[in-house]
Every structure is written in structure tokens, then in C-alpha cells.
Short mmCIF file of C-alpha atoms and ligand atoms in Angstrom, two decimals:
data_model
loop_
_atom_site.label_atom_id
_atom_site.label_comp_id
_atom_site.label_asym_id
_atom_site.label_seq_id
_atom_site.Cartn_x
_atom_site.Cartn_y
_atom_site.Cartn_z
CA UNK A 1 88.16 41.58 91.46
CA UNK A 2 84.27 40.94 90.78
CA UNK A 3 81.95 40.01 93.69
CA UNK A 4 82.10 36.17 94.32
CA UNK A 5 79.03 34.23 93.52
CA UNK A 6 77.22 32.58 96.54
CA UNK A 7 75.20 29.44 96.53
CA UNK A 8 71.40 29.57 96.38
CA UNK A 9 69.68 29.47 99.89
CA UNK A 10 68.78 26.08 101.13
CA UNK A 11 71.16 24.53 98.54
CA UNK A 12 74.04 23.16 100.64
CA UNK A 13 77.55 22.05 99.85
CA UNK A 14 78.90 18.82 101.58
CA UNK A 15 82.38 19.97 102.49
CA UNK A 16 85.33 17.62 102.39
CA UNK A 17 85.28 17.35 106.03
CA UNK A 18 81.61 16.07 106.09
CA UNK A 19 81.98 13.79 103.17
CA UNK A 20 83.32 10.77 105.32
CA UNK A 21 80.12 11.03 107.47
CA UNK A 22 77.84 10.96 104.24
CA UNK A 23 79.96 8.07 102.93
CA UNK A 24 79.39 6.15 106.06
CA UNK A 25 75.70 6.84 106.16
CA UNK A 26 75.21 6.00 102.62
CA UNK A 27 77.47 2.63 102.69
CA UNK A 28 75.37 1.49 105.72
CA UNK A 29 72.11 1.83 103.75
CA UNK A 30 73.74 0.08 100.63
CA UNK A 31 74.98 -2.74 102.93
CA UNK A 32 71.86 -3.56 104.81
CA UNK A 33 69.42 -2.92 101.89
CA UNK A 34 71.46 -5.34 99.71
CA UNK A 35 71.21 -7.96 102.58
CA UNK A 36 67.41 -7.81 102.59
CA UNK A 37 67.11 -8.26 98.69
CA UNK A 38 66.76 -4.72 97.51
CA UNK A 39 68.38 -3.59 94.19
CA UNK A 40 69.46 -0.04 93.43
CA UNK A 41 67.62 1.93 90.84
CA UNK A 42 69.06 5.37 89.51
CA UNK A 43 66.06 7.61 88.50
CA UNK A 44 66.00 10.89 87.05
CA UNK A 45 65.94 14.20 89.10
CA UNK A 46 63.37 15.93 86.74
CA UNK A 47 59.89 14.34 85.83
CA UNK A 48 56.84 15.64 84.25
CA UNK A 49 54.88 17.74 86.82
CA UNK A 50 51.79 15.70 86.32
CA UNK A 51 53.52 12.70 87.99
CA UNK A 52 53.86 14.46 91.27
CA UNK A 53 50.43 16.13 91.16
CA UNK A 54 48.80 12.89 90.52
CA UNK A 55 50.58 10.82 93.11
CA UNK A 56 51.55 13.14 96.03
CA UNK A 57 48.04 14.82 95.85
CA UNK A 58 46.98 18.27 94.58
CA UNK A 59 46.25 19.68 97.90
CA UNK A 60 49.42 18.69 99.81
CA UNK A 61 51.85 21.27 100.96
CA UNK A 62 54.44 19.80 98.61
CA UNK A 63 52.38 20.11 95.47
CA UNK A 64 50.53 23.44 96.48
CA UNK A 65 53.53 25.45 97.45
CA UNK A 66 57.00 23.61 97.65
CA UNK A 67 57.74 22.11 94.13
CA UNK A 68 60.51 23.60 91.76
CA UNK A 69 58.22 23.55 88.74
CA UNK A 70 59.28 25.22 85.36
CA UNK A 71 58.42 25.08 81.80
CA UNK A 72 61.25 23.74 79.58
CA UNK A 73 62.23 24.98 76.14
CA UNK A 74 59.63 22.71 74.51
CA UNK A 75 56.78 24.17 76.65
CA UNK A 76 56.50 21.19 78.86
CA UNK A 77 55.80 21.56 82.65
CA UNK A 78 58.65 19.89 84.37
CA UNK A 79 59.49 19.51 88.21
CA UNK A 80 62.57 18.83 90.26
CA UNK A 81 61.60 15.79 92.30
CA UNK A 82 60.28 16.64 95.67
CA UNK A 83 60.62 12.84 96.66
CA UNK A 84 61.52 9.66 95.10
CA UNK A 85 58.59 7.31 95.29
CA UNK A 86 56.46 8.75 92.34
CA UNK A 87 59.61 8.44 90.07
CA UNK A 88 60.43 5.07 91.41
CA UNK A 89 56.80 3.75 90.75
CA UNK A 90 56.83 5.50 87.37
CA UNK A 91 59.91 3.59 86.43
CA UNK A 92 59.05 0.31 87.75
CA UNK A 93 55.72 0.45 85.92
CA UNK A 94 57.29 1.76 82.64
CA UNK A 95 60.14 -0.77 82.73
CA UNK A 96 58.00 -3.92 84.06
CA UNK A 97 59.71 -4.22 87.31
CA UNK A 98 56.72 -4.61 89.47
CA UNK A 99 56.16 -8.38 88.97
CA UNK A 100 59.51 -9.77 88.20
CA UNK A 101 61.48 -11.86 90.54
CA UNK A 102 62.90 -8.94 92.62
CA UNK A 103 60.28 -6.18 93.06
CA UNK A 104 62.43 -4.48 95.87
CA UNK A 105 64.17 -1.35 94.90
CA UNK A 106 66.13 1.27 96.52
CA UNK A 107 67.49 4.64 95.38
CA UNK A 108 69.58 7.69 96.68
CA UNK A 109 69.81 11.23 95.71
CA UNK A 110 68.76 14.75 96.17
CA UNK A 111 65.33 15.97 96.37
CA UNK A 112 64.02 19.66 96.11
CA UNK A 113 61.28 21.41 98.22
CA UNK A 114 60.78 25.23 98.41
CA UNK A 115 60.55 25.07 102.22
CA UNK A 116 61.85 27.67 104.83
CA UNK A 117 65.58 26.75 105.21
CA UNK A 118 66.54 25.88 108.89
CA UNK A 119 68.44 23.45 110.69
CA UNK A 120 67.53 20.03 109.37
CA UNK A 121 65.39 21.65 106.71
CA UNK A 122 66.72 22.52 103.26
CA UNK A 123 65.56 23.20 99.73
CA UNK A 124 67.94 20.59 98.20
CA UNK A 125 68.07 17.61 100.54
CA UNK A 126 69.08 13.99 100.04
CA UNK A 127 67.22 10.80 100.77
CA UNK A 128 67.72 7.14 100.64
CA UNK A 129 64.45 5.48 99.90
CA UNK A 130 63.37 1.83 99.47
CA UNK A 131 60.30 0.54 98.01
CA UNK A 132 58.82 -3.03 97.75
CA UNK A 133 55.94 -4.12 95.36
CA UNK A 134 53.39 -6.70 95.14
CA UNK A 135 52.79 -7.96 98.51
CA UNK A 136 50.00 -6.80 101.03
CA UNK A 137 50.56 -8.66 104.10
CA UNK A 138 51.92 -7.20 107.42
CA UNK A 139 54.99 -9.57 107.14
CA UNK A 140 56.59 -7.21 104.57
CA UNK A 141 55.68 -4.12 106.81
CA UNK A 142 57.36 -5.93 109.76
CA UNK A 143 60.40 -6.70 107.68
CA UNK A 144 60.64 -3.15 106.24
CA UNK A 145 60.52 -1.73 109.61
CA UNK A 146 63.17 -4.07 111.27
CA UNK A 147 65.35 -3.40 108.25
CA UNK A 148 65.10 0.41 108.83
CA UNK A 149 65.92 -0.18 112.48
CA UNK A 150 68.94 -2.25 111.60
CA UNK A 151 70.14 0.44 109.25
CA UNK A 152 69.90 3.14 112.23
CA UNK A 153 71.59 0.62 114.55
CA UNK A 154 74.27 0.27 111.98
CA UNK A 155 74.85 4.02 112.14
CA UNK A 156 75.49 3.83 115.95
CA UNK A 157 72.02 5.55 116.57
CA UNK A 158 70.39 3.67 119.31
CA UNK A 159 68.19 6.19 120.93
CA UNK A 160 65.72 6.65 118.15
CA UNK A 161 61.85 6.08 118.74
CA UNK A 162 59.76 4.10 116.37
CA UNK A 163 56.46 5.41 115.92
CA UNK A 164 53.51 3.64 114.40
CA UNK A 165 50.20 4.11 113.19
CA UNK A 166 47.60 2.74 110.66
CA UNK A 167 45.66 5.12 108.48
CA UNK A 168 42.99 2.57 107.41
CA UNK A 169 41.27 2.40 104.08
CA UNK A 170 40.20 5.57 102.29
CA UNK A 171 36.62 4.95 103.43
CA UNK A 172 37.74 4.68 107.21
CA UNK A 173 39.80 7.85 106.57
CA UNK A 174 36.72 9.72 105.06
CA UNK A 175 34.61 9.12 107.95
CA UNK A 176 37.28 10.04 110.46
CA UNK A 177 37.92 13.18 108.40
CA UNK A 178 34.38 14.26 108.98
CA UNK A 179 34.71 13.76 112.76
CA UNK A 180 37.92 15.68 112.85
CA UNK A 181 36.53 18.63 110.80
CA UNK A 182 33.68 18.77 113.35
CA UNK A 183 36.11 18.87 116.16
CA UNK A 184 38.52 21.52 114.50
CA UNK A 185 35.52 23.63 113.50
CA UNK A 186 34.44 23.85 117.03
CA UNK A 187 37.89 25.13 117.96
CA UNK A 188 38.06 27.36 115.04
CA UNK A 189 39.50 30.49 116.95
CA UNK A 190 42.46 28.37 118.25
CA UNK A 191 43.62 27.27 114.88
CA UNK A 192 46.68 28.82 113.29
CA UNK A 193 46.66 29.95 109.72
CA UNK A 194 48.27 26.73 108.37
CA UNK A 195 45.42 24.63 110.26
CA UNK A 196 42.93 26.71 108.79
CA UNK A 197 43.98 26.35 105.42
CA UNK A 198 44.39 22.65 105.87
CA UNK A 199 40.92 22.23 107.45
CA UNK A 200 39.52 23.07 104.03
CA UNK A 201 41.99 21.39 101.81
CA UNK A 202 43.52 18.32 103.79
CA UNK A 203 42.17 18.14 107.44
CA UNK A 204 44.28 14.99 108.45
CA UNK A 205 47.39 17.21 107.92
CA UNK A 206 46.31 19.46 110.92
CA UNK A 207 47.42 16.58 113.06
CA UNK A 208 51.03 16.86 111.64
CA UNK A 209 51.18 20.50 112.71
CA UNK A 210 54.60 21.37 114.46
CA UNK A 211 53.09 24.51 116.24
CA UNK A 212 53.23 23.95 120.00
CA UNK A 213 50.19 26.41 120.21
CA UNK A 214 48.12 23.65 118.28
CA UNK A 215 49.04 20.75 120.60
CA UNK A 216 45.96 20.91 122.97
CA UNK A 217 43.38 21.19 120.17
CA UNK A 218 45.22 18.08 118.41
CA UNK A 219 45.33 16.25 121.59
CA UNK A 220 41.67 16.55 122.07
CA UNK A 221 40.64 15.42 118.44
CA UNK A 222 39.01 12.11 117.89
CA UNK A 223 41.26 9.22 117.55
CA UNK A 224 41.91 7.79 114.12
CA UNK A 225 42.34 4.38 115.37
CA UNK A 226 38.61 4.36 116.64
CA UNK A 227 37.72 4.71 113.02
CA UNK A 228 39.79 1.83 111.52
CA UNK A 229 38.00 -0.69 109.38
CA UNK A 230 38.12 -4.41 110.43
CA UNK A 231 40.85 -5.38 107.83
CA UNK A 232 43.20 -2.52 108.81
CA UNK A 233 42.65 -3.38 112.57
CA UNK A 234 43.63 -6.96 111.95
CA UNK A 235 46.59 -5.85 109.72
CA UNK A 236 47.88 -3.49 112.58
CA UNK A 237 47.50 -6.21 115.30
CA UNK A 238 49.41 -8.77 113.16
CA UNK A 239 52.23 -6.23 112.45
CA UNK A 240 52.43 -5.35 116.10
CA UNK A 241 52.70 -9.02 117.03
CA UNK A 242 55.55 -9.55 114.51
CA UNK A 243 57.53 -6.52 115.84
CA UNK A 244 56.89 -7.70 119.44
CA UNK A 245 58.27 -11.44 118.48
CA UNK A 246 61.28 -9.80 116.89
CA UNK A 247 61.90 -7.78 120.14
CA UNK A 248 61.44 -4.38 118.23
CA UNK A 249 59.81 -1.77 120.66
CA UNK A 250 57.60 0.93 119.20
CA UNK A 251 55.11 3.51 120.36
CA UNK A 252 51.62 3.86 118.76
CA UNK A 253 50.98 7.48 117.82
CA UNK A 254 47.43 7.91 116.47
CA UNK A 255 48.17 11.30 115.36
CA UNK A 256 50.95 10.22 113.00
CA UNK A 257 49.75 11.12 109.44
CA UNK A 258 52.09 11.46 106.52
CA UNK A 259 52.29 14.60 104.36
CA UNK A 260 51.69 12.70 101.01
CA UNK A 261 48.13 11.64 99.83
CA UNK A 262 49.22 8.21 98.72
CA UNK A 263 49.56 6.65 102.21
CA UNK A 264 47.03 4.34 103.50
CA UNK A 265 47.30 1.53 106.09
CA UNK A 266 50.65 1.19 108.04
CA UNK A 267 52.52 4.24 108.59
CA UNK A 268 55.89 4.63 110.63
CA UNK A 269 58.62 7.12 111.56
CA UNK A 270 61.79 7.02 113.38
CA UNK A 271 62.35 10.03 115.49
CA UNK A 272 65.16 11.61 117.38
CA UNK A 273 64.61 13.95 120.28
CA UNK A 274 68.04 15.65 119.48
CA UNK A 275 66.90 17.58 116.36
CA UNK A 276 64.09 19.82 117.61
CA UNK A 277 61.26 20.04 115.50
CA UNK A 278 63.13 18.28 112.67
CA UNK A 279 63.21 15.01 114.51
CA UNK A 280 62.06 12.56 112.01
CA UNK A 281 64.94 10.97 110.34
CA UNK A 282 63.23 7.83 108.29
CA UNK A 283 59.50 7.77 107.40
CA UNK A 284 57.39 5.38 105.50
CA UNK A 285 54.28 3.35 105.03
CA UNK A 286 51.97 1.57 102.71
CA UNK A 287 50.74 2.99 99.47
CA UNK A 288 48.60 0.27 98.00
CA UNK A 289 46.65 2.55 95.61
CA UNK A 290 49.59 4.56 94.15
CA UNK A 291 50.64 2.20 91.44
CA UNK A 292 47.08 2.25 90.01
CA UNK A 293 46.93 6.01 90.35
CA UNK A 294 50.00 6.38 88.06
CA UNK A 295 48.54 3.95 85.60
CA UNK A 296 49.81 0.57 86.56
CA UNK A 297 48.00 -2.55 87.29
CA UNK A 298 46.74 -2.46 91.09
CA UNK A 299 49.69 -3.42 93.14
CA UNK A 300 50.27 -3.05 96.76
CA UNK A 301 53.32 -1.46 97.98
CA UNK A 302 55.25 -0.14 101.03
CA UNK A 303 58.19 2.03 101.14
CA UNK A 304 60.40 4.57 103.33
CA UNK A 305 62.57 7.36 102.90
CA UNK A 306 65.28 8.62 105.10
CA UNK A 307 66.73 12.15 105.33
CA UNK A 308 70.45 11.92 105.04
CA UNK A 309 71.27 15.44 106.27
CA UNK A 310 69.60 14.70 109.55
CA UNK A 311 71.22 11.29 109.85
CA UNK A 312 74.45 12.79 109.16
CA UNK A 313 74.11 15.31 111.92
CA UNK A 314 73.07 12.58 114.34
CA UNK A 315 76.11 10.39 113.41
CA UNK A 316 78.41 13.43 113.75
CA UNK A 317 77.07 14.14 117.27
CA UNK A 318 77.42 10.52 118.06
CA UNK A 319 80.95 10.46 116.60
CA UNK A 320 80.08 6.92 115.10
CA UNK A 321 81.45 7.92 111.73
CA UNK A 322 85.10 7.23 110.63
CA UNK A 323 87.23 10.18 110.20
CA UNK A 324 88.50 11.45 107.02
CA UNK A 325 91.10 9.11 105.56
CA UNK A 326 94.38 11.05 105.91
CA UNK A 327 97.43 9.67 103.78
CA UNK A 328 99.43 7.05 105.30
CA UNK A 329 102.64 8.62 103.90
CA UNK A 330 103.71 12.01 102.52
CA UNK A 331 106.74 11.91 100.25
CA UNK A 332 109.02 14.79 100.29
CA UNK A 333 111.70 15.57 97.74
CA UNK A 334 114.82 17.74 98.66
CA UNK A 335 115.99 18.66 95.14
CA UNK A 336 113.31 19.72 92.55
CA UNK A 337 115.46 17.83 89.89
CA UNK A 338 114.39 14.43 91.67
CA UNK A 339 110.56 14.95 91.25
CA UNK A 340 110.47 12.82 88.21
CA UNK A 341 111.91 9.72 89.95
CA UNK A 342 109.86 10.50 93.03
CA UNK A 343 106.61 10.44 90.87
CA UNK A 344 107.92 7.03 89.16
CA UNK A 345 108.71 5.66 92.78
CA UNK A 346 105.21 6.64 94.12
CA UNK A 347 103.67 4.90 91.23
CA UNK A 348 105.64 1.76 91.95
CA UNK A 349 104.57 1.92 95.77
CA UNK A 350 100.85 2.25 94.78
CA UNK A 351 101.14 -0.61 92.35
CA UNK A 352 102.55 -2.78 95.08
CA UNK A 353 100.44 -1.61 97.93
CA UNK A 354 96.86 -1.31 96.93
CA UNK A 355 95.74 -0.02 100.46
CA UNK A 356 98.54 2.71 100.50
CA UNK A 357 97.26 6.30 100.69
CA UNK A 358 100.40 8.33 99.41
CA UNK A 359 100.78 11.90 98.75
CA UNK A 360 103.76 13.36 96.94
CA UNK A 361 104.89 16.78 97.92
CA UNK A 362 104.90 19.01 94.61
CA UNK A 363 105.72 22.76 94.29
CA UNK A 364 109.25 22.63 95.74
CA UNK A 365 110.23 24.44 98.83
CA UNK A 366 112.93 23.64 101.57
CA UNK A 367 112.83 20.31 103.19
CA UNK A 368 111.67 21.97 106.55
CA UNK A 369 108.60 23.58 104.67
CA UNK A 370 107.85 20.40 102.94
CA UNK A 371 107.91 18.41 106.29
CA UNK A 372 105.52 21.19 107.69
CA UNK A 373 103.19 20.24 104.91
CA UNK A 374 103.53 16.57 105.35
CA UNK A 375 102.53 17.20 109.01
CA UNK A 376 99.55 19.26 108.06
CA UNK A 377 98.30 16.69 105.78
CA UNK A 378 97.49 14.32 108.62
CA UNK A 379 99.91 11.77 107.30
CA UNK A 380 101.36 9.16 109.72
CA UNK A 381 104.84 9.03 108.10
CA UNK A 382 106.92 11.15 105.87
CA UNK A 383 109.23 9.39 103.22
CA UNK A 384 112.21 11.62 102.68
CA UNK A 385 114.11 11.57 99.51
CA UNK A 386 116.98 13.78 100.45
CA UNK A 387 120.02 14.38 98.23
CA UNK A 388 121.98 11.96 100.77
CA UNK A 389 119.28 9.37 100.48
CA UNK A 390 119.12 9.51 96.86
CA UNK A 391 122.86 9.08 96.48
CA UNK A 392 122.75 6.06 98.76
CA UNK A 393 119.66 4.38 96.99
CA UNK A 394 117.58 4.95 100.19
CA UNK A 395 114.70 6.81 101.71
CA UNK A 396 114.23 7.93 105.48
CA UNK A 397 110.98 7.16 106.98
CA UNK A 398 109.92 9.63 109.61
CA UNK A 399 107.20 9.01 112.18
CA UNK A 400 105.05 12.18 112.03
CA UNK A 401 102.69 11.32 115.02
CA UNK A 402 104.44 8.81 117.22
CA UNK A 403 107.99 8.97 118.59
CA UNK A 404 109.72 6.04 116.58
CA UNK A 405 113.15 6.83 115.51
CA UNK A 406 113.76 8.06 112.01
CA UNK A 407 115.33 5.38 109.94
CA UNK A 408 116.95 4.72 106.62
CA UNK A 409 115.48 1.97 104.26
CA UNK A 410 116.79 0.75 100.86
CA UNK A 411 114.56 1.79 98.03
CA UNK A 412 113.85 -1.74 96.92
CA UNK A 413 112.80 -2.69 100.47
CA UNK A 414 110.20 0.20 100.77
CA UNK A 415 107.08 -1.98 99.96
CA UNK A 416 108.06 -4.20 102.77
CA UNK A 417 108.57 -1.36 105.29
CA UNK A 418 105.26 0.40 104.43
CA UNK A 419 103.17 -2.73 104.11
CA UNK A 420 102.46 -2.85 107.80
CA UNK A 421 102.23 0.94 108.14
CA UNK A 422 99.11 1.06 105.75
CA UNK A 423 97.33 -1.71 107.33
CA UNK A 424 95.03 0.80 108.94
P1 LIG B 1 58.76 16.74 107.98
O1 LIG B 1 57.64 16.46 108.50
O2 LIG B 1 60.10 16.92 108.64
O3 LIG B 1 58.73 17.92 106.84
P2 LIG B 1 58.12 14.95 105.64
O4 LIG B 1 56.91 14.27 106.24
O5 LIG B 1 57.83 16.29 104.76
O6 LIG B 1 59.11 15.61 106.76
P3 LIG B 1 59.03 12.89 103.92
O7 LIG B 1 58.52 13.51 102.79
O8 LIG B 1 58.27 11.78 104.52
O9 LIG B 1 59.10 13.96 105.12
O10 LIG B 1 60.57 12.70 103.73
C1 LIG B 1 61.21 11.66 104.50
C2 LIG B 1 62.38 12.19 105.28
O11 LIG B 1 63.15 13.09 104.44
C3 LIG B 1 61.96 12.95 106.45
O12 LIG B 1 61.68 12.29 107.54
C4 LIG B 1 63.20 14.10 106.74
O13 LIG B 1 64.36 13.26 107.45
C5 LIG B 1 63.59 14.06 105.28
N1 LIG B 1 63.34 15.42 104.84
C6 LIG B 1 62.17 15.82 104.39
N2 LIG B 1 62.09 17.11 104.08
C7 LIG B 1 63.25 17.64 104.12
C8 LIG B 1 63.86 18.90 104.08
N3 LIG B 1 63.36 19.92 103.56
N4 LIG B 1 65.23 19.03 104.46
C9 LIG B 1 66.00 18.06 105.09
N5 LIG B 1 65.36 16.78 105.12
C10 LIG B 1 64.07 16.60 104.83
MG1 LIG B 2 57.63 18.20 104.96
#
């Protein structure tokens, strides 16, 4: 036998036992996004490399060292999307969706970043993202944050922290950047390699360091909020007022910066303490200049993206997801000669009972071994078509989980018997 082929490091499989958790998380996103007027858009996984270089920023970690970029057979430089916003904005501009009646979009799917794989950090991971275009007021920010909170509550996750910041205009960030660089340079000996590199290329990113050894230097750094321009300050205050009025708690974290260059103004993250350094499960903010950078008319926008792997891990720990759906019933057939009519009977039952999850035993075997299979399938009941039953035009119903007595039912009354059993 030749050696079996393994997956690529950082590219996971979602196993059948994990799939219900994923479906639960995805369904809550879909339900709540729809309730707030967001429409789904499905986007390609591969885009021109230039799209990401232009939008995410040349000197971000993602573009510098994390993208899966390749030259295709035509010689074009293409990239597996590392995030969804750039492609969504590209499509919205190209298809004229920005200024129509419903400029609120959501998407879901895999993203690719060549990071160091660890718990909560993978090379292929999944996001659900939402983007809203055309409005610049803090009301939209407030609603989007409340929507994200409602999704997390819907997932049964109540002990997440909402962190909030405002990055100001690019002019405000530029003057803050100067003050920050001066501070970091005066502590040059205490900066780790990452921080030294970022000091040159993208100093605000130093604030996002996850290295505990960097904490002191970061805590002593000047405060971004002291450098805010008047308009951003007013926007931030109005947003906070709306969140207060809606009863949504938050903490202000002036060290909160985002890893992508297109963010400015409001930024926010939902953070869990249960995931170690990989604690952020949903993050977003304003990107009022991005549409123009990608070639559209200037259009304010705000969006968020949630990390599905991390949310599924939390949902599993909280046991808030439904379990895998075992069959209601498992049909066993004593004589292999009778399989033909068993299949026909099963089809009849599925026609009559749309909620019924029914599995038919195939591959023969003794009645005893078939009943063992029925038990292992997780089914609540076995429908037994033994030779006796078939001769009498009946089936036996055997309770596999409780202690109800086994009973015989006429074949033409099976729908009536099974109907209450497949109510859950
Ligand atoms: P982090 O600071 O954890 O690296 P990020 O700022 O790079 O996250 P975003 O680009 O804002 O993350 O993506 C939004 C969310 O997607 C993150 O909050 C996280 O939940 C998830 N995410 C990002 N990168 C990964 C990854 N490599 N593996 C799994 N989930 C990820
Ligand atoms: Mg990252």
C-alpha cells in the first residue's frame, strides 16, 4: 500500500461531528444579518494580487508575508483572498451595488493567510463578513455593533467583551504616528524584532503586539485618543451615546488598531478571554477611503468580519450548539430478498413524513447485528421487517433509547405511528 497523503499544514477539515456547530454558527449569522437588511453576496476566492496590495496596504503583515500569491498560466499574479472586504468592495463598485437601494452586503467563506498555525490560527480559516456602504454617521456604526452583539448572543455567548476605539482621520493618525515613533525609539532596546520592523514600516501596528514582553512599552505609549481631530471626537461621542442608550456595554481601548491599512475612524472588536492570545472573534470598523482607493466614487463604509473557527470553539465549549442530527428511525430487514420492498417502503415514509430522518440497513447480516448497527447510528427507533412481520403485513417498532415495549404496527398505519416520533 502506498503512503497515505496528508492535509497541508494549517488547512483543516471540518469533521462530521463538528459540522453541526458550524451550521449553527452560520445559521445565526444568516438569520440576524437578514433581519437587519443585509443581502448575501458570493465572491470569488481568487482575485488579482493588486487588489489586496492596494487595499490592505503594502506594508501590512498580510501583504508583506502572509498572502498565497501565484502566477497563473497566463502570467497574471493572483492571490487567494486573505480577507473578504477588498473583493466585496471590488464587486460592489464593478456591479453598481454601492448606490442602489440595498447597499448592505454579507458574505461567508474561506480566507487564506500564511501564518504560523496554532490553536485559533490557521492558514485556511473561515469568516462571515458584513459591509454597509454610503452612510458616514455614527448611527450606522452603532447599529452594526449592536447587530454583531446580537449575533454573539444568539450563539449563546454572553461573556464577550466589546472593545471600542476611534483611529481618527489620516492626518490625525499621522501626527500620532510621529509621537508614537519618538516614544518607541526612546525604548528601542526593549522592542522585539517584530516591533522594530513595524517601527519602520507601520508603527501603529506595534500597539497590536501580542508579545507580553512588549506590554510595558505599549502601555507607556502616547494615547491615540489625545490626537483625535474634532470631527472624529464628535463621531466617537455620538456613537458611545447610542450604545449607552441601547444598553450595550463596551470598554474603550485606545491601543486597539486594526491590521489592515484601510481602517480609519471607528474600530471595534469582540474579545473572549477563553481563547488565549487568539481572543478576538469578530472585528471591524470604518473604511471611508477604501472605495475610492479601489477606483470607485468616494463612498463611506463600515464592516466587520468574524472568525468562524474561534466562534465554533466557543460555541462547543458553551455547549450551545445543537447536536448532530441522528436518524429518528433505522429500518432493519431480516431477509436480503426483502430489501427491494424495504427501499420502496422507506421512500413512501419519506414522502409522507417530510421531517423524518430514516436510514435503511444495507449490506445484510443477522437481525442481531443489524440491530447493533441501528443502535450505533444513534437512531431513536428501529423499524423491524422480519420474515414474520412481512408475512403479516406489519412492522415492529423497537424503542432503542427508552423502555417502551416493542409493538407491531400495520404497514399502512406506519406514517401515523412515526409522525409523533419524528416531531423532534
Ligand atoms: P488577529 O489579530 O487574531 O491576527 P486579525 O486582526 O488579523 O486577527 P482580521 O483580519 O480582522 O483579524 O479578521 C477578523 C477575524 O478573523 C479575527 O478576529 C479572527 O477571529 C479571524 N481570523 C483572522 N486570522 C485568522 C486565522 N489565521 N485563523 C483563524 N481565524 C482568523
Ligand atoms: Mg492577524
